[in-house]
Amino acid sequence: MNDAATGRLPRYGNRPTMKDVAARAGVGLKTVSRVVNGEPGVTQDTERRVQEAITALGFRRNDSARVLRKGRTSSVGLVLEDLADPFYAPLNRAVEEVARAHGALLINGSSAEDPERERELALAFCARRVDGLIVIPAGHDHRYLEPEIAAGVATVFVDRPAGGIAADAVLSDSHGGARAGVAHLIAHGHRRIGFIGDRPRIHTAGERLRGYRTAMADAGLPVSDAWVSLGPTTPERVRAEAERMLTGEHPVTAFFTGNNRVTVTILRVIARLPHPVALVGFDDLELADLLSPGVTVVAQDAARLGRNAAELLFHRLDGAEEAPRRVELPTRLIVRGSGELPPAER
Amino acid sequence: MNDAATGRLPRYGNRPTMKDVAARAGVGLKTVSRVVNGEPGVTQDTERRVQEAITALGFRRNDSARVLRKGRTSSVGLVLEDLADPFYAPLNRAVEEVARAHGALLINGSSAEDPERERELALAFCARRVDGLIVIPAGHDHRYLEPEIAAGVATVFVDRPAGGIAADAVLSDSHGGARAGVAHLIAHGHRRIGFIGDRPRIHTAGERLRGYRTAMADAGLPVSDAWVSLGPTTPERVRAEAERMLTGEHPVTAFFTGNNRVTVTILRVIARLPHPVALVGFDDLELADLLSPGVTVVAQDAARLGRNAAELLFHRLDGAEEAPRRVELPTRLIVRGSGELPPAER
DNA sequence: TCCGGGCTTGACAACGTTGTCCAGGCCCTA
DNA sequence: TAGGGCCTGGACAACGTTGTCAAGCCCGGA
């Protein structure tokens, strides 16, 4: 009927605009804008008429137009590795809560550990003109973000540092955490410890391996190449590597696993063995305390990572111009038993 | 320098526009637009000059302006309960993948089970002019979406149906799943079975309770009010209710839990008891197979829920105008042992 | 040589909103 | 009663992009 009256085509998705509301309420365009935005300078009576027109037409402000005019979107983008990974989910949620507290909307997406996809996502967010960007890097070269950062897009990296540019980063102490976890195994008598981690190009994977080597060196223990394996965290690969390390001339008596996905797979491998094998894993797991023995882990506080990163981001958005900051959060060794199994005699 | 040249104020966040690119490349505005969008009708030489200007200025198209002009945003919104809930995470991810396959960006947000927040989020997405909306309802009244739907925002509800409006919905068979799970307990000799679920205003909580009652009635078993508890899924409440049901004159010998969070808490309660208590839970858990006994669950395929909902959404966006559809996906009883414990004699 | 057609290019309006600025009406005071 | 100030309301431009349309160019054929 509105369309018939105006003679416009009933284009699908055609929505009433402030102009339509103004016409119906018999007021000017700017008055509608004032009412919609709760600005002062409108009498109660006028406001009521406008509100009625808004309800009658089902008007909703078009934020694209608003953004275009105002220049700020009140939104931030988050590029992470996998929305569904139980480690990143709390991080995501924490970022969301901080954004909400600052009146900003969060847009997020999964890079699936693919640098090209990370880039696409980050740039798509920039095209939407997010005010800020939080990135869990999949790639090592972030120079593609330079024009964006120069143009004023605040950017914070989490979990892994940026490559090729100076930027804020909020990280966990992967090296120290892994070192403590491996030291725990050594303290319980283990001498041949296997390390299974993520692909070597992932920063945290390298740092955790470095922590493993440091702990072994601290104890004066040799490390055989056969005990170290970095690569994709697919169950198939992890299982095969574990089984390889458990056989042969110098089988390992304990595992240190580089992240939650590896830990889960190793738990399944261990469960089927006739003899117990010790394990300490990086990242906590939901039911780790209920297994027997409980799984000893090096826990990161994912929510805190996200919260810190988001707060740093909004700090920057508030105008802080200091040099890029690098925050490193401590990890926590949670001892539950699986690291205390004595090495089986062989 | 650009600012000095144009005399404009160096507003923070000022970005080059197509106009700037055009000026630098010595071409018209529309030609830049053509290059940026890969439209035909530009000579190689011109294209090269434009590309150079784009790179030199660090230009990136402003999608807000584009959306304003084109009317479609190529984005969809997803309102869910909690980004960090392990049940919803795969659903989220599945929606993301389908959206990506259709060239759309996903915006999501957590309602935290608060109807008001659900409404705020959904309407914020609409203000951003998402093409479509996928909602996991927190509230029961979705009439607030009527103007949006009338204006052409395709809308699909997942996990729980809409209230007050006719709309597409993709659900799990909560009633049938709970019935099968409880029947499994009954088949193993249990007669006094406790049901602990989520708040009664949540649709799935009610359906699962109904399934419990159906299974009990099928077997001709009475249900005491003391064995049924719906409410918040906080560990404190769940623990208290469980302990109450385990004591008194007619203690339960098994639990059926209404969702993954309740199951986790009950597992912790059970683990400390001197005698075994049987359990079947709704929703699968990551390490359920590694506990002893393994946790028997009624599993939903969360990823499939999300995938189906998203595909239905894009089907609508492609112009399908049929009557609202209600899809109900089957659940699967995964028997792992915890449901087969015989009732302790008392 | 002239004309028609195809190709490349650019001028201009429009998308829906908000900021600026001005006009008109009211009330208050001298 | 006139003048001044305040309050309300509206006209208009601008944000950065894309669709429309027409102009200019070059080429081949008559």
CSV table of C-alpha atoms (C1' of nucleotides) in Angstrom, one decimal, chain B residues 18 30 33 37 59 62 66 69, chain D residues 15-22:
chain,number,residue,atom,x,y,z
B,18,MET,CA,38.2,6.2,-5.0
B,30,LYS,CA,34.0,5.3,-12.3
B,33,SER,CA,35.3,1.6,-9.4
B,37,ASN,CA,35.3,-4.5,-8.9
B,59,PHE,CA,43.3,2.2,-0.8
B,62,ASN,CA,34.6,1.1,1.9
B,66,ARG,CA,28.9,0.0,-1.2
B,69,ARG,CA,24.3,1.8,-2.8
D,15,DC,C1',29.9,10.7,3.5
D,16,DG,C1',32.0,6.9,-0.6
D,17,DT,C1',30.2,4.0,-3.6
D,18,DT,C1',27.7,2.2,-8.0
D,19,DG,C1',24.2,2.4,-12.0
D,20,DT,C1',22.9,5.1,-15.9
D,21,DC,C1',23.9,7.4,-19.7
D,22,DA,C1',26.2,9.8,-23.1
